[in-house]
Short mmCIF file of C-alpha atoms in Angstrom, two decimals:
data_model
loop_
_atom_site.label_atom_id
_atom_site.label_comp_id
_atom_site.label_asym_id
_atom_site.label_seq_id
_atom_site.Cartn_x
_atom_site.Cartn_y
_atom_site.Cartn_z
CA MET I 349 98.24 128.01 92.05
CA ALA I 350 101.82 128.76 91.07
CA ASN I 351 102.67 125.66 93.12
CA LEU I 352 101.60 123.66 90.06
CA LEU I 353 105.07 124.52 88.75
CA THR I 354 106.97 123.48 91.88
CA ASP I 355 108.48 120.30 90.40
CA THR I 356 108.39 121.43 86.77
CA GLU I 357 111.67 121.60 84.88
CA ARG I 358 110.51 121.84 81.25
CA LEU I 359 107.34 122.74 79.34
CA ILE I 360 106.43 122.70 75.65
CA VAL I 361 104.16 125.54 74.52
CA LYS I 362 102.30 125.16 71.22
CA GLN I 363 100.26 127.99 69.77
CA LYS I 364 97.08 126.77 68.09
CA PHE I 365 96.69 127.13 64.34
CA GLU I 366 93.80 129.44 63.42
CA PRO I 367 92.45 128.72 59.88
CA LEU I 368 90.45 131.99 59.72
CA GLU I 369 93.55 134.02 60.51
CA ALA I 370 95.61 132.14 57.90
CA LEU I 371 92.88 132.69 55.29
CA ALA I 372 92.72 136.42 56.03
CA ASN I 373 96.51 136.71 55.73
CA ALA I 374 96.48 134.83 52.42
CA ALA I 375 93.76 137.10 51.04
CA ALA I 376 95.58 140.22 52.24
CA ASN I 377 98.79 139.08 50.54
CA ALA I 378 97.08 138.14 47.28
CA LEU I 379 95.25 141.48 47.06
CA ASP I 380 98.12 143.58 48.41
CA MET I 381 95.91 144.85 51.27
CA ASP I 382 97.80 144.52 54.57
CA ALA I 383 94.87 145.92 56.56
CA LEU I 384 92.76 142.93 55.53
CA GLY I 385 95.13 140.61 57.41
CA ASN I 386 94.58 142.55 60.65
CA LEU I 387 90.82 142.22 60.26
CA GLY I 388 91.21 138.45 60.49
CA GLU I 389 93.39 138.58 63.61
CA VAL I 390 92.20 136.02 66.17
CA ALA I 391 92.98 135.90 69.90
CA ASN I 392 95.85 133.49 70.55
CA LYS I 393 95.42 130.13 72.26
CA TYR I 394 98.20 127.87 73.52
CA ASP I 395 98.43 124.24 74.61
CA VAL I 396 101.11 123.63 77.23
CA GLN I 397 102.48 120.13 77.69
CA THR I 398 105.05 118.31 79.75
CA ASP I 399 107.96 116.43 78.18
CA ASP I 400 105.96 113.22 78.02
CA GLY I 401 103.11 114.88 76.11
CA GLY I 402 100.75 115.25 79.06
CA ASP I 403 98.51 118.32 79.19
CA LYS I 404 99.67 120.84 81.78
CA PHE I 405 97.96 124.14 80.96
CA ARG I 406 95.72 125.81 78.43
CA VAL I 407 96.35 129.52 77.79
CA VAL I 408 93.67 131.73 76.23
CA GLU I 409 94.07 135.35 75.19
CA GLN I 410 91.39 137.85 76.15
CA SER I 411 91.55 141.09 74.15
CA ASP I 412 89.30 143.54 72.34
CA TYR I 413 88.95 143.13 68.60
CA CYS I 414 88.21 146.78 67.82
CA GLY I 415 89.26 149.99 69.53
CA LEU I 416 92.46 151.99 69.73
CA THR I 417 94.23 149.22 71.67
CA GLY I 418 92.49 146.25 70.01
CA ARG I 419 93.87 143.44 67.86
CA ALA I 420 92.60 144.78 64.54
CA CYS I 421 94.37 148.10 65.08
CA CYS I 422 97.44 147.39 67.19
CA ASN I 423 98.40 143.71 66.72
CA PRO I 424 100.83 142.39 67.97
CA ASN I 425 101.24 145.24 70.50
CA HIS I 426 97.59 145.33 71.61
CA GLU I 427 96.34 145.28 75.19
CA LEU I 428 95.61 141.75 76.39
CA LYS I 429 95.20 139.33 79.26
CA LEU I 430 96.25 135.70 79.09
CA HIS I 431 94.16 133.34 81.21
CA VAL I 432 95.95 130.14 82.22
CA TYR I 433 93.83 127.07 82.97
CA ALA I 434 94.92 123.72 84.41
CA PRO I 435 92.67 121.00 82.85
CA GLU I 436 93.46 118.58 85.68
CA ILE I 437 91.97 121.04 88.20
CA SER I 438 89.25 122.97 86.36
CA PRO I 439 88.62 123.80 82.68
CA LYS I 440 86.84 127.04 83.67
CA ASP I 441 88.76 128.58 86.58
CA GLU I 442 92.11 130.16 85.76
CA VAL I 443 95.16 129.43 87.88
CA MET I 444 97.23 132.36 86.58
CA ILE I 445 96.69 135.57 84.61
CA PHE I 446 99.25 137.50 82.58
CA ASP I 447 98.38 141.13 81.86
CA ARG I 448 100.06 143.24 79.17
CA PRO I 449 99.15 146.86 78.35
CA CYS I 450 99.19 148.24 74.81
CA LYS I 451 102.58 149.58 73.75
CA CYS I 452 104.21 151.25 70.75
CA GLY I 453 106.18 148.19 69.66
CA GLN I 454 109.09 147.67 67.29
CA CYS I 455 110.48 151.14 68.03
CA CYS I 456 113.34 152.41 70.18
CA ALA I 457 112.79 151.41 73.82
CA CYS I 458 113.75 154.84 75.17
CA CYS I 459 110.49 155.83 76.88
CA ASP I 460 107.87 154.02 78.90
CA ILE I 461 105.22 153.87 76.16
CA CYS I 462 107.68 151.93 73.96
CA ARG I 463 109.03 149.53 76.61
CA GLN I 464 107.14 146.24 76.66
CA GLU I 465 105.94 144.93 80.02
CA MET I 466 103.79 142.21 81.56
CA THR I 467 102.50 141.44 85.07
CA ALA I 468 101.85 137.92 86.35
CA TYR I 469 98.99 137.31 88.81
CA ASP I 470 97.84 134.25 90.70
CA ALA I 471 94.23 133.00 90.70
CA GLU I 472 93.30 135.32 93.60
CA GLY I 473 94.70 138.40 91.85
CA GLY I 474 97.90 138.60 93.88
CA GLU I 475 100.92 139.84 91.94
CA MET I 476 103.55 137.12 91.42
CA GLY I 477 106.03 139.00 89.27
CA TYR I 478 106.68 141.66 86.69
CA ILE I 479 108.62 141.70 83.42
CA LYS I 480 109.81 144.82 81.62
CA GLN I 481 112.02 145.73 78.70
CA PRO I 482 115.01 147.77 79.96
CA PHE I 483 116.00 151.18 78.65
CA LEU I 484 117.11 150.77 75.00
CA GLY I 485 115.96 147.14 75.07
CA GLY I 486 119.35 145.59 75.76
CA GLY I 487 121.20 147.28 72.89
CA PHE I 488 122.00 144.81 70.13
CA ALA I 489 120.56 141.74 71.91
CA PRO I 490 116.88 141.65 72.98
CA LYS I 491 116.62 141.71 76.76
CA LEU I 492 113.96 141.65 79.48
CA GLU I 493 114.26 142.23 83.22
CA VAL I 494 112.29 140.17 85.75
CA MET I 495 111.36 141.51 89.17
CA ASP I 496 108.90 140.88 91.99
CA ARG I 497 107.16 144.26 91.60
CA ASP I 498 107.27 147.22 89.25
CA GLY I 499 109.91 149.67 90.47
CA GLU I 500 111.93 147.07 92.38
CA GLY I 501 115.35 145.86 91.33
CA HIS I 502 115.38 142.91 88.96
CA TYR I 503 116.37 139.46 90.21
CA ALA I 504 116.87 137.97 86.75
CA THR I 505 117.40 138.92 83.11
CA ILE I 506 116.23 137.18 79.94
CA GLU I 507 118.56 137.83 77.03
CA SER I 508 118.75 136.50 73.49
CA ASN I 509 121.86 134.66 72.36
CA ALA I 510 121.58 136.40 68.99
CA MET I 511 123.08 139.80 68.19
CA CYS I 512 121.29 142.28 65.92
CA CYS I 513 119.08 139.54 64.50
CA ILE I 514 115.91 137.91 65.81
CA ALA I 515 113.16 135.60 64.53
CA GLY I 516 113.48 133.61 61.31
CA LEU I 517 112.56 129.99 60.67
CA CYS I 518 115.96 128.48 59.90
CA CYS I 519 117.15 127.89 63.47
CA ASP I 520 116.17 127.79 67.14
CA HIS I 521 116.13 131.10 69.00
CA THR I 522 117.34 130.90 72.59
CA PHE I 523 116.75 133.41 75.39
CA VAL I 524 118.89 132.66 78.44
CA VAL I 525 117.61 133.44 81.95
CA LYS I 526 120.30 134.50 84.43
CA ASP I 527 120.16 135.67 88.03
CA ARG I 528 121.95 138.81 89.26
CA GLU I 529 125.15 136.80 89.80
CA GLY I 530 125.16 135.67 86.18
CA ASN I 531 124.15 132.07 86.90
CA GLU I 532 121.85 130.45 84.36
CA ILE I 533 118.52 129.54 85.97
CA GLY I 534 116.51 128.74 82.86
CA LYS I 535 115.97 129.41 79.19
CA VAL I 536 113.25 130.03 76.64
CA VAL I 537 113.66 128.49 73.19
CA LYS I 538 111.55 129.29 70.16
CA GLN I 539 111.95 126.06 68.22
CA LYS I 540 112.47 125.96 64.48
CA PRO I 541 109.96 123.95 62.41
CA SER I 542 110.76 120.25 62.58
CA SER I 543 108.84 119.25 59.45
CA PHE I 544 107.55 120.71 56.20
CA GLU I 545 104.07 120.75 57.70
CA GLU I 546 105.21 122.88 60.64
CA LEU I 547 107.10 125.18 58.25
CA ALA I 548 103.98 125.70 56.12
CA VAL I 549 101.86 126.42 59.22
CA GLU I 550 104.32 129.01 60.55
CA ILE I 551 104.53 130.77 57.17
CA ALA I 552 100.76 130.87 56.81
CA SER I 553 99.92 131.85 60.39
CA ASP I 554 101.26 133.04 63.76
CA SER I 555 101.46 129.50 65.15
CA ASP I 556 104.76 128.75 66.95
CA VAL I 557 106.32 126.15 69.25
CA PHE I 558 108.33 127.12 72.34
CA ALA I 559 110.12 125.28 75.10
CA ILE I 560 110.93 126.68 78.53
CA GLU I 561 113.30 125.20 81.09
CA PHE I 562 113.76 126.07 84.77
CA LYS I 563 116.07 125.03 87.55
CA LYS I 564 114.02 122.54 89.54
CA ASP I 565 114.58 124.32 92.86
CA LEU I 566 113.57 127.75 91.51
CA ASP I 567 110.68 129.32 93.42
CA ALA I 568 107.32 128.44 91.83
CA ARG I 569 106.20 132.09 91.63
CA LYS I 570 109.35 132.95 89.73
CA LYS I 571 108.74 130.02 87.38
CA ALA I 572 105.24 131.37 86.76
CA THR I 573 106.63 134.82 85.96
CA LEU I 574 109.14 133.34 83.50
CA PHE I 575 106.30 131.35 81.93
CA GLY I 576 104.54 134.67 81.37
CA ALA I 577 107.73 136.13 79.89
CA LEU I 578 107.70 133.37 77.25
CA HIS I 579 104.37 134.67 75.98
CA LEU I 580 105.59 138.27 76.04
CA ILE I 581 108.56 137.20 73.89
CA ASP I 582 106.16 135.55 71.44
CA TYR I 583 104.12 138.73 71.01
CA MET I 584 107.23 140.90 70.76
CA PHE I 585 109.18 138.94 68.16
CA PHE I 586 107.41 135.93 66.68
CA GLU I 587 103.85 136.89 65.70
CA ASN I 588 104.91 137.69 62.13
CA GLU I 589 107.93 135.41 61.91
CA GLY I 590 108.65 133.89 58.51
CA GLU I 591 105.82 135.83 56.93
CA GLY I 592 105.26 134.76 53.33
CA ASN I 593 103.65 137.06 50.79
CA VAL I 594 102.31 136.06 47.38
CA ASP I 595 101.12 139.33 45.83
CA LEU I 596 98.97 138.52 42.81
CA VAL I 597 98.29 142.19 42.06
CA ASN I 598 101.96 143.08 41.60
CA GLN I 599 103.03 139.54 40.62
CA GLN I 600 105.60 139.41 43.38
CA CYS I 601 106.61 136.92 46.07
CA SER I 602 108.43 137.79 49.28
CA PHE I 603 109.54 136.02 52.46
CA LYS I 604 110.67 137.54 55.74
CA CYS I 605 114.01 135.98 56.64
CA CYS I 606 114.42 137.64 60.03
CA ASP I 607 114.17 140.94 61.91
CA LEU I 608 117.17 143.20 62.43
CA TYR I 609 117.27 144.41 66.04
CA CYS I 610 118.82 147.43 67.74
CA CYS I 611 117.80 149.12 71.02
CA GLY I 612 114.24 147.81 70.82
CA CYS I 613 113.75 148.65 67.14
CA THR I 614 113.03 145.83 64.71
CA CYS I 615 113.26 146.06 60.95
CA PRO I 616 112.19 143.15 58.70
CA CYS I 617 114.77 141.64 56.36
CA ASN I 618 112.90 140.29 53.32
CA CYS I 619 113.78 138.32 50.22
CA SER I 620 111.59 138.93 47.17
CA CYS I 621 111.30 138.02 43.54
CA GLY I 622 109.10 138.98 40.59
CA GLY I 623 107.19 142.21 40.23
CA GLY I 624 107.41 144.84 37.56
CA ASP I 625 109.26 148.12 37.49
CA GLY I 626 106.05 150.10 37.13
CA GLY I 627 107.04 151.38 33.71
CA ASP I 628 105.54 150.74 30.29
CA GLY I 629 108.80 149.40 28.92
CA GLY I 630 109.09 152.01 26.19
CA ASP I 631 110.26 155.56 25.55
CA ASP I 632 107.88 158.46 25.69
CA GLY I 633 109.50 159.85 22.60
CA GLY I 634 110.01 163.51 21.76
CA GLU I 635 110.50 165.92 19.03
#
């Protein structure tokens, strides 16, 4: 069913807003209990549209809630499968599946357990492509390699335009897809919020908007693999983007501006205000 992408040049991918997840995050922030936010973690769902607003695909995450590799424990690095449905064909039968194992994310990509990966399958279970984070994750710029099978040489790379900095709500984030000769064959763009409403939704939840572009004559199976890579990028870098925290317990507000990136490691860069110094404001006194 990858042939559904044969003539496709651009898709818009919108992650659905989950009120329960937003409520759990708000409660966790207010009570200064980060674990409470994970308990409200909901499986992601995406609506995929063409440029003219027509429905192209619906993507639904399948993952365990509990367990050592489940959402509540390991989000956003948990084990998952993404089932892709084409409403024009069947609302129940998937046309593609993207499979990602659980990984130790946000740490140095120096060993296999820390290097993110995803496999793309067609409706019959045949492997269409494979995406993996390279050794040390591209250095100062996030990078993924795309190949036909695990262990084969890559035919394309996906690399961020940004250096040492990723995520953040103030601008678009572009990942350029190039073939082995260095020719651009596509790109993935995480779009910045276009309105105050979108900004509020992204601060309160994991909801994001992406665009992906392909060369029209690119093989449909390769387009499908790059479409899977878009979702891998979302889980790797944008699940907690722009996270706002209003801590009523400590009377403090904070906002994540971006993530600093190096060799696969990410470190949040936050702005905060308020909060006490933990002291009683006076001298203990002495004799």
